[in-house]
Amino acid sequence: MPRIAVYSGSFDPITNGHLDIIRRASRVFDHVIVAVADNSGKNATFTVSERVRMIDIAIRDIPSADVDSFKGLLVDYLKKKKARVVVRGIRAVSDMDYEFQMASMNRQLFPEMETVFMMPADNYTYLSSSMIKDVARRGAKPGDYLPANVLHMLKKKLHAPKPKTKTKKRKR
Ligand code: COA
């Protein structure tokens, strides 16, 4: 049986820190599915299909990894893919409380699954997608932390004209 791991997250957008985890996981598992959650409840900058497309390009040199998206419970997605392992990155101790809560809930819902925690390289310890977007919005260059195609997409997104919101005329 191939050992399949699902690396789930919102990936809004994927960063080099996420890629670092995908590479580490691909050395341990036969197949790594990067699964973009379609219901993370966050106010996303990129649509799910944009995130999937960016990841697809960013992981091209990792043959055992591919990308997908899912709706609903992560454990249902695991069952659908016949996977038993979720990979999560732990950047610092502060991640642990939230991660343990998720791992524990997932295990209660699907006792046969395991969550495997991996540590990214030190230079990605304090990285997050929101921080990168904030830095880019304020004009700094987050180039070292993003794959080239993602940096390109982020610049396009930040400089795109905002859609005009219709204002209703008040009836007198
Ligand atoms: N490098 C860089 N950043 C990293 C990182 C790494 N190695 N690891 C985590 N992060 C950052 C992410 O960029 C993200 O930053 P942001 O908050 O600024 O966007 C943050 O850490 C946490 O992100 P992520 O790993 O994407 O977790 P999440 O909380 O957004 O998503 C889901 C968690 C979607 C996987 C989880 O909610 C889920 O499985 N949902 C499905 C529904 C479900 O099954 N619920 C029950 C289980 S609890």
Short mmCIF file of N, CA and C and ligand atoms in Angstrom, two decimals:
data_model
loop_
_atom_site.label_atom_id
_atom_site.label_comp_id
_atom_site.label_asym_id
_atom_site.label_seq_id
_atom_site.Cartn_x
_atom_site.Cartn_y
_atom_site.Cartn_z
N MET A 1 0.85 -1.20 0.00
CA MET A 1 0.00 0.00 0.00
C MET A 1 0.89 1.25 0.00
N PRO A 2 0.71 2.17 -0.97
CA PRO A 2 1.52 3.40 -0.94
C PRO A 2 1.16 4.25 0.28
N ARG A 3 2.18 4.85 0.86
CA ARG A 3 1.91 5.71 2.02
C ARG A 3 1.55 7.11 1.52
N ILE A 4 0.26 7.44 1.68
CA ILE A 4 -0.24 8.73 1.16
C ILE A 4 -0.40 9.70 2.33
N ALA A 5 0.14 10.92 2.16
CA ALA A 5 -0.05 11.95 3.19
C ALA A 5 -0.78 13.13 2.58
N VAL A 6 -1.66 13.71 3.38
CA VAL A 6 -2.38 14.91 2.94
C VAL A 6 -1.84 16.09 3.73
N TYR A 7 -1.35 17.09 3.00
CA TYR A 7 -0.87 18.32 3.64
C TYR A 7 -1.95 19.37 3.40
N SER A 8 -2.74 19.62 4.43
CA SER A 8 -3.91 20.49 4.26
C SER A 8 -3.62 21.89 4.77
N GLY A 9 -4.37 22.85 4.26
CA GLY A 9 -4.21 24.21 4.73
C GLY A 9 -4.99 25.17 3.87
N SER A 10 -4.88 26.45 4.20
CA SER A 10 -5.59 27.44 3.37
C SER A 10 -4.69 27.94 2.23
N PHE A 11 -3.39 27.94 2.43
CA PHE A 11 -2.43 28.28 1.36
C PHE A 11 -2.84 29.56 0.60
N ASP A 12 -3.01 30.63 1.34
CA ASP A 12 -3.52 31.87 0.71
C ASP A 12 -2.48 33.01 0.77
N PRO A 13 -1.39 32.93 0.07
CA PRO A 13 -0.98 31.91 -0.89
C PRO A 13 0.06 30.95 -0.28
N ILE A 14 0.43 29.96 -1.10
CA ILE A 14 1.53 29.06 -0.69
C ILE A 14 2.82 29.89 -0.58
N THR A 15 3.64 29.57 0.44
CA THR A 15 4.92 30.26 0.63
C THR A 15 6.05 29.24 0.53
N ASN A 16 7.28 29.74 0.57
CA ASN A 16 8.43 28.81 0.57
C ASN A 16 8.46 27.97 1.85
N GLY A 17 7.85 28.49 2.92
CA GLY A 17 7.76 27.71 4.16
C GLY A 17 6.89 26.47 3.95
N HIS A 18 5.76 26.65 3.26
CA HIS A 18 4.91 25.49 2.94
C HIS A 18 5.66 24.52 2.02
N LEU A 19 6.36 25.09 1.03
CA LEU A 19 7.10 24.23 0.09
C LEU A 19 8.16 23.40 0.80
N ASP A 20 8.78 24.02 1.79
CA ASP A 20 9.79 23.33 2.58
C ASP A 20 9.17 22.08 3.25
N ILE A 21 7.96 22.25 3.78
CA ILE A 21 7.27 21.11 4.42
C ILE A 21 6.90 20.06 3.36
N ILE A 22 6.45 20.50 2.20
CA ILE A 22 6.06 19.53 1.15
C ILE A 22 7.28 18.69 0.73
N ARG A 23 8.43 19.36 0.60
CA ARG A 23 9.65 18.61 0.23
C ARG A 23 10.03 17.60 1.31
N ARG A 24 9.95 18.03 2.57
CA ARG A 24 10.28 17.11 3.67
C ARG A 24 9.31 15.92 3.66
N ALA A 25 8.03 16.22 3.49
CA ALA A 25 7.03 15.14 3.51
C ALA A 25 7.24 14.19 2.33
N SER A 26 7.66 14.74 1.19
CA SER A 26 7.83 13.87 0.00
C SER A 26 9.02 12.92 0.16
N ARG A 27 9.90 13.21 1.13
CA ARG A 27 11.00 12.27 1.39
C ARG A 27 10.56 11.13 2.31
N VAL A 28 9.44 11.33 2.99
CA VAL A 28 8.99 10.35 3.97
C VAL A 28 7.82 9.51 3.43
N PHE A 29 6.99 10.13 2.60
CA PHE A 29 5.79 9.44 2.09
C PHE A 29 5.91 9.19 0.59
N ASP A 30 5.17 8.18 0.10
CA ASP A 30 5.21 7.87 -1.33
C ASP A 30 4.50 8.93 -2.15
N HIS A 31 3.45 9.49 -1.57
CA HIS A 31 2.64 10.45 -2.32
C HIS A 31 2.15 11.52 -1.35
N VAL A 32 2.31 12.79 -1.72
CA VAL A 32 1.83 13.88 -0.86
C VAL A 32 0.77 14.66 -1.64
N ILE A 33 -0.41 14.75 -1.06
CA ILE A 33 -1.46 15.55 -1.68
C ILE A 33 -1.55 16.88 -0.92
N VAL A 34 -1.31 17.96 -1.62
CA VAL A 34 -1.45 19.29 -1.01
C VAL A 34 -2.92 19.66 -1.18
N ALA A 35 -3.65 19.74 -0.07
CA ALA A 35 -5.10 19.90 -0.15
C ALA A 35 -5.53 21.28 0.35
N VAL A 36 -6.05 22.06 -0.57
CA VAL A 36 -6.48 23.42 -0.24
C VAL A 36 -7.90 23.36 0.32
N ALA A 37 -8.08 23.85 1.53
CA ALA A 37 -9.42 23.82 2.15
C ALA A 37 -10.28 24.91 1.53
N ASP A 38 -11.45 24.49 1.09
CA ASP A 38 -12.37 25.41 0.41
C ASP A 38 -13.34 26.06 1.40
N ASN A 39 -13.10 25.85 2.68
CA ASN A 39 -14.09 26.35 3.65
C ASN A 39 -13.41 26.82 4.93
N SER A 40 -12.21 27.38 4.79
CA SER A 40 -11.45 27.64 6.01
C SER A 40 -12.04 28.80 6.82
N GLY A 41 -13.02 29.49 6.25
CA GLY A 41 -13.66 30.56 7.02
C GLY A 41 -12.84 31.85 7.04
N LYS A 42 -11.67 31.81 6.42
CA LYS A 42 -10.85 33.03 6.38
C LYS A 42 -11.31 33.88 5.19
N ASN A 43 -11.08 35.18 5.31
CA ASN A 43 -11.41 36.07 4.21
C ASN A 43 -10.26 36.01 3.21
N ALA A 44 -10.38 35.13 2.22
CA ALA A 44 -9.23 34.81 1.37
C ALA A 44 -8.91 35.90 0.34
N THR A 45 -7.64 36.02 0.04
CA THR A 45 -7.20 36.95 -1.01
C THR A 45 -7.33 36.29 -2.38
N PHE A 46 -6.98 35.00 -2.45
CA PHE A 46 -7.02 34.27 -3.72
C PHE A 46 -8.19 33.29 -3.70
N THR A 47 -8.77 33.06 -4.87
CA THR A 47 -9.83 32.05 -4.95
C THR A 47 -9.18 30.67 -4.80
N VAL A 48 -10.00 29.68 -4.54
CA VAL A 48 -9.45 28.33 -4.39
C VAL A 48 -8.77 27.90 -5.68
N SER A 49 -9.38 28.18 -6.83
CA SER A 49 -8.74 27.72 -8.08
C SER A 49 -7.44 28.48 -8.34
N GLU A 50 -7.35 29.74 -7.95
CA GLU A 50 -6.07 30.46 -8.09
C GLU A 50 -5.00 29.81 -7.21
N ARG A 51 -5.41 29.45 -5.98
CA ARG A 51 -4.44 28.84 -5.06
C ARG A 51 -3.97 27.49 -5.59
N VAL A 52 -4.92 26.72 -6.13
CA VAL A 52 -4.56 25.40 -6.68
C VAL A 52 -3.59 25.58 -7.85
N ARG A 53 -3.87 26.54 -8.71
CA ARG A 53 -3.00 26.77 -9.89
C ARG A 53 -1.59 27.19 -9.46
N MET A 54 -1.52 28.07 -8.46
CA MET A 54 -0.20 28.54 -7.99
C MET A 54 0.59 27.38 -7.39
N ILE A 55 -0.10 26.53 -6.63
CA ILE A 55 0.59 25.39 -6.00
C ILE A 55 1.05 24.41 -7.07
N ASP A 56 0.18 24.17 -8.06
CA ASP A 56 0.51 23.23 -9.12
C ASP A 56 1.84 23.62 -9.79
N ILE A 57 2.01 24.89 -10.04
CA ILE A 57 3.27 25.36 -10.68
C ILE A 57 4.43 25.25 -9.69
N ALA A 58 4.18 25.63 -8.44
CA ALA A 58 5.26 25.67 -7.45
C ALA A 58 5.81 24.28 -7.10
N ILE A 59 4.98 23.23 -7.27
CA ILE A 59 5.45 21.88 -6.87
C ILE A 59 5.86 21.03 -8.08
N ARG A 60 6.04 21.68 -9.22
CA ARG A 60 6.36 20.89 -10.44
C ARG A 60 7.62 20.05 -10.32
N ASP A 61 8.57 20.50 -9.51
CA ASP A 61 9.81 19.73 -9.39
C ASP A 61 9.74 18.69 -8.25
N ILE A 62 8.56 18.47 -7.72
CA ILE A 62 8.41 17.44 -6.68
C ILE A 62 7.46 16.38 -7.24
N PRO A 63 8.00 15.35 -7.92
CA PRO A 63 7.14 14.43 -8.67
C PRO A 63 6.13 13.67 -7.82
N SER A 64 6.44 13.46 -6.53
CA SER A 64 5.50 12.66 -5.73
C SER A 64 4.42 13.53 -5.08
N ALA A 65 4.38 14.83 -5.43
CA ALA A 65 3.36 15.70 -4.82
C ALA A 65 2.36 16.16 -5.87
N ASP A 66 1.11 16.24 -5.49
CA ASP A 66 0.16 16.93 -6.36
C ASP A 66 -0.83 17.73 -5.51
N VAL A 67 -1.69 18.47 -6.19
CA VAL A 67 -2.54 19.42 -5.47
C VAL A 67 -4.00 19.16 -5.79
N ASP A 68 -4.83 19.46 -4.79
CA ASP A 68 -6.27 19.26 -4.94
C ASP A 68 -6.94 20.26 -3.99
N SER A 69 -8.26 20.31 -4.03
CA SER A 69 -8.97 21.11 -3.03
C SER A 69 -10.07 20.24 -2.44
N PHE A 70 -10.55 20.64 -1.28
CA PHE A 70 -11.63 19.85 -0.68
C PHE A 70 -12.59 20.76 0.07
N LYS A 71 -13.82 20.28 0.16
CA LYS A 71 -14.86 20.99 0.94
C LYS A 71 -15.26 20.08 2.09
N GLY A 72 -15.71 20.64 3.16
CA GLY A 72 -16.19 19.80 4.27
C GLY A 72 -15.07 19.34 5.18
N LEU A 73 -15.28 18.19 5.80
CA LEU A 73 -14.33 17.72 6.80
C LEU A 73 -13.06 17.13 6.16
N LEU A 74 -11.94 17.45 6.77
CA LEU A 74 -10.67 16.90 6.29
C LEU A 74 -10.67 15.37 6.38
N VAL A 75 -11.25 14.83 7.46
CA VAL A 75 -11.23 13.36 7.60
C VAL A 75 -12.03 12.67 6.49
N ASP A 76 -13.08 13.31 6.01
CA ASP A 76 -13.84 12.71 4.90
C ASP A 76 -12.99 12.72 3.63
N TYR A 77 -12.21 13.77 3.48
CA TYR A 77 -11.32 13.84 2.31
C TYR A 77 -10.24 12.74 2.40
N LEU A 78 -9.73 12.52 3.61
CA LEU A 78 -8.74 11.45 3.79
C LEU A 78 -9.33 10.10 3.37
N LYS A 79 -10.55 9.84 3.82
CA LYS A 79 -11.19 8.55 3.51
C LYS A 79 -11.36 8.41 2.00
N LYS A 80 -11.78 9.50 1.37
CA LYS A 80 -12.01 9.48 -0.09
C LYS A 80 -10.71 9.14 -0.83
N LYS A 81 -9.60 9.66 -0.31
CA LYS A 81 -8.31 9.47 -0.97
C LYS A 81 -7.57 8.22 -0.47
N LYS A 82 -8.20 7.48 0.43
CA LYS A 82 -7.59 6.30 1.07
C LYS A 82 -6.26 6.67 1.73
N ALA A 83 -6.26 7.82 2.37
CA ALA A 83 -5.05 8.28 3.08
C ALA A 83 -5.32 8.20 4.58
N ARG A 84 -4.24 8.01 5.35
CA ARG A 84 -4.41 7.90 6.80
C ARG A 84 -3.58 8.94 7.54
N VAL A 85 -2.83 9.73 6.79
CA VAL A 85 -1.90 10.66 7.45
C VAL A 85 -2.15 12.10 7.01
N VAL A 86 -2.21 12.98 8.01
CA VAL A 86 -2.25 14.42 7.75
C VAL A 86 -0.91 14.98 8.16
N VAL A 87 -0.31 15.77 7.29
CA VAL A 87 0.94 16.46 7.64
C VAL A 87 0.60 17.89 7.99
N ARG A 88 1.17 18.37 9.09
CA ARG A 88 1.02 19.78 9.44
C ARG A 88 2.40 20.32 9.82
N GLY A 89 2.63 21.57 9.46
CA GLY A 89 3.89 22.21 9.83
C GLY A 89 3.75 22.87 11.19
N ILE A 90 4.76 22.68 12.03
CA ILE A 90 4.79 23.38 13.33
C ILE A 90 5.94 24.37 13.25
N ARG A 91 5.60 25.66 13.32
CA ARG A 91 6.68 26.66 13.19
C ARG A 91 7.26 27.01 14.54
N ALA A 92 6.43 27.15 15.52
CA ALA A 92 6.91 27.54 16.86
C ALA A 92 5.96 26.93 17.88
N VAL A 93 6.36 27.02 19.14
CA VAL A 93 5.54 26.43 20.21
C VAL A 93 4.13 27.00 20.18
N SER A 94 4.01 28.26 19.77
CA SER A 94 2.69 28.90 19.74
C SER A 94 1.72 28.21 18.79
N ASP A 95 2.21 27.46 17.82
CA ASP A 95 1.30 26.72 16.92
C ASP A 95 0.68 25.51 17.60
N MET A 96 1.31 25.05 18.68
CA MET A 96 0.99 23.72 19.18
C MET A 96 -0.43 23.57 19.71
N ASP A 97 -0.88 24.57 20.45
CA ASP A 97 -2.19 24.45 21.08
C ASP A 97 -3.27 24.22 20.01
N TYR A 98 -3.27 25.08 19.01
CA TYR A 98 -4.25 24.99 17.92
C TYR A 98 -4.09 23.67 17.16
N GLU A 99 -2.85 23.31 16.88
CA GLU A 99 -2.60 22.09 16.11
C GLU A 99 -3.04 20.85 16.89
N PHE A 100 -2.78 20.84 18.20
CA PHE A 100 -3.18 19.68 19.00
C PHE A 100 -4.71 19.56 19.06
N GLN A 101 -5.38 20.72 19.12
CA GLN A 101 -6.85 20.69 19.12
C GLN A 101 -7.36 20.06 17.82
N MET A 102 -6.77 20.49 16.69
CA MET A 102 -7.22 19.96 15.40
C MET A 102 -6.90 18.47 15.28
N ALA A 103 -5.68 18.11 15.68
CA ALA A 103 -5.27 16.71 15.57
C ALA A 103 -6.17 15.82 16.43
N SER A 104 -6.49 16.33 17.61
CA SER A 104 -7.31 15.54 18.52
C SER A 104 -8.73 15.38 17.96
N MET A 105 -9.30 16.46 17.44
CA MET A 105 -10.65 16.38 16.86
C MET A 105 -10.65 15.44 15.65
N ASN A 106 -9.63 15.58 14.80
CA ASN A 106 -9.58 14.71 13.62
C ASN A 106 -9.48 13.24 14.01
N ARG A 107 -8.71 12.97 15.06
CA ARG A 107 -8.54 11.57 15.49
C ARG A 107 -9.82 11.02 16.12
N GLN A 108 -10.57 11.91 16.78
CA GLN A 108 -11.85 11.43 17.32
C GLN A 108 -12.82 11.09 16.20
N LEU A 109 -12.75 11.88 15.13
CA LEU A 109 -13.66 11.65 14.00
C LEU A 109 -13.23 10.44 13.15
N PHE A 110 -11.93 10.16 13.15
CA PHE A 110 -11.39 9.09 12.29
C PHE A 110 -10.19 8.46 13.02
N PRO A 111 -10.48 7.50 13.93
CA PRO A 111 -9.43 6.98 14.81
C PRO A 111 -8.25 6.33 14.08
N GLU A 112 -8.45 5.91 12.84
CA GLU A 112 -7.34 5.23 12.12
C GLU A 112 -6.33 6.21 11.55
N MET A 113 -6.60 7.51 11.65
CA MET A 113 -5.67 8.47 11.04
C MET A 113 -4.60 8.94 12.04
N GLU A 114 -3.51 9.47 11.51
CA GLU A 114 -2.47 10.07 12.36
C GLU A 114 -2.14 11.45 11.81
N THR A 115 -1.78 12.35 12.71
CA THR A 115 -1.25 13.65 12.28
C THR A 115 0.25 13.63 12.51
N VAL A 116 0.99 13.97 11.46
CA VAL A 116 2.46 14.02 11.58
C VAL A 116 2.88 15.49 11.50
N PHE A 117 3.61 15.93 12.52
CA PHE A 117 4.07 17.32 12.55
C PHE A 117 5.49 17.41 12.03
N MET A 118 5.73 18.40 11.19
CA MET A 118 7.08 18.60 10.67
C MET A 118 7.50 20.04 10.91
N MET A 119 8.80 20.20 11.11
CA MET A 119 9.34 21.55 11.38
C MET A 119 9.95 22.11 10.10
N PRO A 120 9.56 23.31 9.68
CA PRO A 120 10.22 23.88 8.51
C PRO A 120 11.62 24.37 8.86
N ALA A 121 12.42 24.72 7.86
CA ALA A 121 13.75 25.29 8.10
C ALA A 121 13.62 26.55 8.94
N ASP A 122 14.68 26.85 9.71
CA ASP A 122 14.62 27.96 10.68
C ASP A 122 14.18 29.29 10.07
N ASN A 123 14.62 29.55 8.83
CA ASN A 123 14.29 30.87 8.27
C ASN A 123 12.80 31.02 7.93
N TYR A 124 12.03 29.93 8.04
CA TYR A 124 10.59 30.04 7.78
C TYR A 124 9.77 29.96 9.07
N THR A 125 10.46 29.99 10.21
CA THR A 125 9.76 29.80 11.48
C THR A 125 8.68 30.84 11.73
N TYR A 126 8.95 32.07 11.39
CA TYR A 126 7.98 33.12 11.73
C TYR A 126 7.24 33.64 10.50
N LEU A 127 7.10 32.76 9.53
CA LEU A 127 6.46 33.15 8.27
C LEU A 127 4.98 32.78 8.31
N SER A 128 4.16 33.64 7.75
CA SER A 128 2.76 33.25 7.53
C SER A 128 2.27 33.96 6.26
N SER A 129 1.24 33.41 5.66
CA SER A 129 0.73 33.99 4.41
C SER A 129 0.24 35.42 4.65
N SER A 130 -0.43 35.68 5.77
CA SER A 130 -0.94 37.04 6.02
C SER A 130 0.20 38.03 6.17
N MET A 131 1.27 37.59 6.84
CA MET A 131 2.40 38.52 7.05
C MET A 131 3.02 38.90 5.71
N ILE A 132 3.15 37.91 4.84
CA ILE A 132 3.72 38.15 3.52
C ILE A 132 2.85 39.14 2.74
N LYS A 133 1.54 38.95 2.81
CA LYS A 133 0.64 39.83 2.07
C LYS A 133 0.72 41.25 2.63
N ASP A 134 0.83 41.35 3.95
CA ASP A 134 0.91 42.66 4.59
C ASP A 134 2.18 43.39 4.15
N VAL A 135 3.29 42.66 4.16
CA VAL A 135 4.58 43.25 3.77
C VAL A 135 4.51 43.71 2.31
N ALA A 136 3.93 42.87 1.44
CA ALA A 136 3.86 43.21 0.02
C ALA A 136 2.95 44.42 -0.21
N ARG A 137 1.83 44.47 0.52
CA ARG A 137 0.91 45.61 0.40
C ARG A 137 1.59 46.92 0.75
N ARG A 138 2.56 46.86 1.67
CA ARG A 138 3.23 48.08 2.11
C ARG A 138 4.48 48.36 1.30
N GLY A 139 4.64 47.63 0.21
CA GLY A 139 5.68 47.97 -0.76
C GLY A 139 7.01 47.26 -0.57
N ALA A 140 7.15 46.41 0.46
CA ALA A 140 8.42 45.68 0.63
C ALA A 140 8.41 44.46 -0.27
N LYS A 141 9.60 43.88 -0.46
CA LYS A 141 9.69 42.74 -1.39
C LYS A 141 9.76 41.42 -0.61
N PRO A 142 8.72 40.59 -0.71
CA PRO A 142 8.75 39.33 0.02
C PRO A 142 9.35 38.20 -0.82
N GLY A 143 10.24 38.57 -1.79
CA GLY A 143 10.75 37.64 -2.78
C GLY A 143 11.39 36.38 -2.22
N ASP A 144 12.09 36.48 -1.10
CA ASP A 144 12.77 35.30 -0.57
C ASP A 144 11.81 34.28 0.01
N TYR A 145 10.60 34.70 0.23
CA TYR A 145 9.66 33.82 0.94
C TYR A 145 8.58 33.24 0.04
N LEU A 146 8.59 33.62 -1.24
CA LEU A 146 7.54 33.15 -2.15
C LEU A 146 8.14 32.54 -3.40
N PRO A 147 7.54 31.45 -3.92
CA PRO A 147 7.96 30.97 -5.23
C PRO A 147 7.71 32.07 -6.27
N ALA A 148 8.52 32.09 -7.35
CA ALA A 148 8.46 33.20 -8.31
C ALA A 148 7.06 33.39 -8.89
N ASN A 149 6.38 32.28 -9.22
CA ASN A 149 5.05 32.43 -9.83
C ASN A 149 4.04 33.03 -8.85
N VAL A 150 4.22 32.74 -7.56
CA VAL A 150 3.30 33.27 -6.55
C VAL A 150 3.55 34.77 -6.34
N LEU A 151 4.82 35.13 -6.34
CA LEU A 151 5.17 36.54 -6.20
C LEU A 151 4.53 37.34 -7.34
N HIS A 152 4.60 36.80 -8.53
CA HIS A 152 4.02 37.45 -9.71
C HIS A 152 2.50 37.62 -9.53
N MET A 153 1.84 36.55 -9.11
CA MET A 153 0.38 36.59 -8.92
C MET A 153 -0.01 37.56 -7.81
N LEU A 154 0.81 37.59 -6.76
CA LEU A 154 0.49 38.47 -5.63
C LEU A 154 0.59 39.94 -6.05
N LYS A 155 1.64 40.24 -6.82
CA LYS A 155 1.80 41.63 -7.29
C LYS A 155 0.61 42.02 -8.15
N LYS A 156 0.21 41.09 -9.04
CA LYS A 156 -0.94 41.37 -9.92
C LYS A 156 -2.20 41.62 -9.09
N LYS A 157 -2.39 40.78 -8.10
CA LYS A 157 -3.60 40.87 -7.26
C LYS A 157 -3.63 42.18 -6.48
N LEU A 158 -2.46 42.56 -5.94
CA LEU A 158 -2.43 43.77 -5.11
C LEU A 158 -2.59 45.04 -5.94
N HIS A 159 -2.17 44.96 -7.21
CA HIS A 159 -2.27 46.16 -8.05
C HIS A 159 -3.50 46.19 -8.94
N ALA A 160 -4.32 45.12 -8.84
CA ALA A 160 -5.54 45.08 -9.66
C ALA A 160 -6.50 46.15 -9.16
N PRO A 161 -7.19 46.84 -10.09
CA PRO A 161 -8.16 47.84 -9.63
C PRO A 161 -9.29 47.16 -8.85
N LYS A 162 -9.68 47.78 -7.77
CA LYS A 162 -10.75 47.20 -6.94
C LYS A 162 -12.08 47.29 -7.68
N PRO A 163 -12.91 46.20 -7.64
CA PRO A 163 -14.22 46.28 -8.31
C PRO A 163 -15.07 47.37 -7.66
N LYS A 164 -15.77 48.14 -8.54
CA LYS A 164 -16.59 49.23 -7.98
C LYS A 164 -17.81 48.67 -7.28
N THR A 165 -18.09 49.18 -6.10
CA THR A 165 -19.30 48.71 -5.40
C THR A 165 -20.44 49.66 -5.73
N LYS A 166 -21.58 49.05 -6.09
CA LYS A 166 -22.73 49.89 -6.46
C LYS A 166 -23.33 50.53 -5.22
N THR A 167 -23.58 51.82 -5.29
CA THR A 167 -24.24 52.47 -4.15
C THR A 167 -25.70 52.71 -4.53
N LYS A 168 -26.56 52.29 -3.65
CA LYS A 168 -28.00 52.45 -3.93
C LYS A 168 -28.42 53.89 -3.69
N LYS A 169 -29.25 54.40 -4.63
CA LYS A 169 -29.78 55.75 -4.42
C LYS A 169 -30.90 55.68 -3.39
N ARG A 170 -30.85 56.61 -2.47
CA ARG A 170 -31.90 56.60 -1.45
C ARG A 170 -33.20 57.15 -2.00
N LYS A 171 -34.31 56.43 -1.71
CA LYS A 171 -35.62 56.97 -2.15
C LYS A 171 -36.02 58.11 -1.25
N ARG A 172 -36.57 59.14 -1.87
CA ARG A 172 -37.05 60.26 -1.03
C ARG A 172 -38.53 60.13 -0.79
N1 COA B 1 5.24 28.18 6.20
C1 COA B 1 4.60 29.34 6.14
N2 COA B 1 3.43 29.57 6.71
C2 COA B 1 2.86 28.57 7.38
C3 COA B 1 3.47 27.32 7.49
C4 COA B 1 4.73 27.14 6.88
N3 COA B 1 5.40 25.99 6.93
N4 COA B 1 2.67 26.52 8.22
C5 COA B 1 1.61 27.25 8.55
N5 COA B 1 1.72 28.48 8.04
C6 COA B 1 0.79 29.60 8.21
C7 COA B 1 -0.15 29.75 7.06
O1 COA B 1 0.41 30.58 6.07
C8 COA B 1 -1.34 30.38 7.72
O2 COA B 1 -1.12 31.77 7.76
P1 COA B 1 -2.35 32.79 7.72
O3 COA B 1 -3.17 32.52 8.94
O4 COA B 1 -1.65 34.07 7.76
O5 COA B 1 -3.11 32.53 6.45
C9 COA B 1 -1.30 29.84 9.17
O6 COA B 1 0.00 29.35 9.33
C10 COA B 1 -2.21 28.68 9.46
O7 COA B 1 -2.58 28.15 8.28
P2 COA B 1 -2.99 26.75 7.77
O8 COA B 1 -1.97 25.73 7.97
O9 COA B 1 -3.43 26.98 6.39
O10 COA B 1 -4.14 26.40 8.71
P3 COA B 1 -5.56 26.98 8.67
O11 COA B 1 -5.94 27.18 10.07
O12 COA B 1 -5.72 28.13 7.76
O13 COA B 1 -6.34 25.77 7.99
C11 COA B 1 -7.42 23.65 7.89
C12 COA B 1 -6.62 24.65 8.71
C13 COA B 1 -8.14 24.30 6.73
C14 COA B 1 -6.52 22.62 7.39
C15 COA B 1 -8.44 23.05 8.88
O14 COA B 1 -9.23 24.10 9.37
C16 COA B 1 -9.31 22.02 8.23
O15 COA B 1 -8.90 20.90 8.09
N6 COA B 1 -10.54 22.40 7.86
C17 COA B 1 -11.49 21.49 7.26
C18 COA B 1 -12.71 21.35 8.16
C19 COA B 1 -12.46 20.32 9.23
O16 COA B 1 -12.15 19.17 8.97
N7 COA B 1 -12.67 20.73 10.49
C20 COA B 1 -12.47 19.86 11.62
C21 COA B 1 -11.03 19.66 11.95
S1 COA B 1 -10.46 20.78 13.13
#
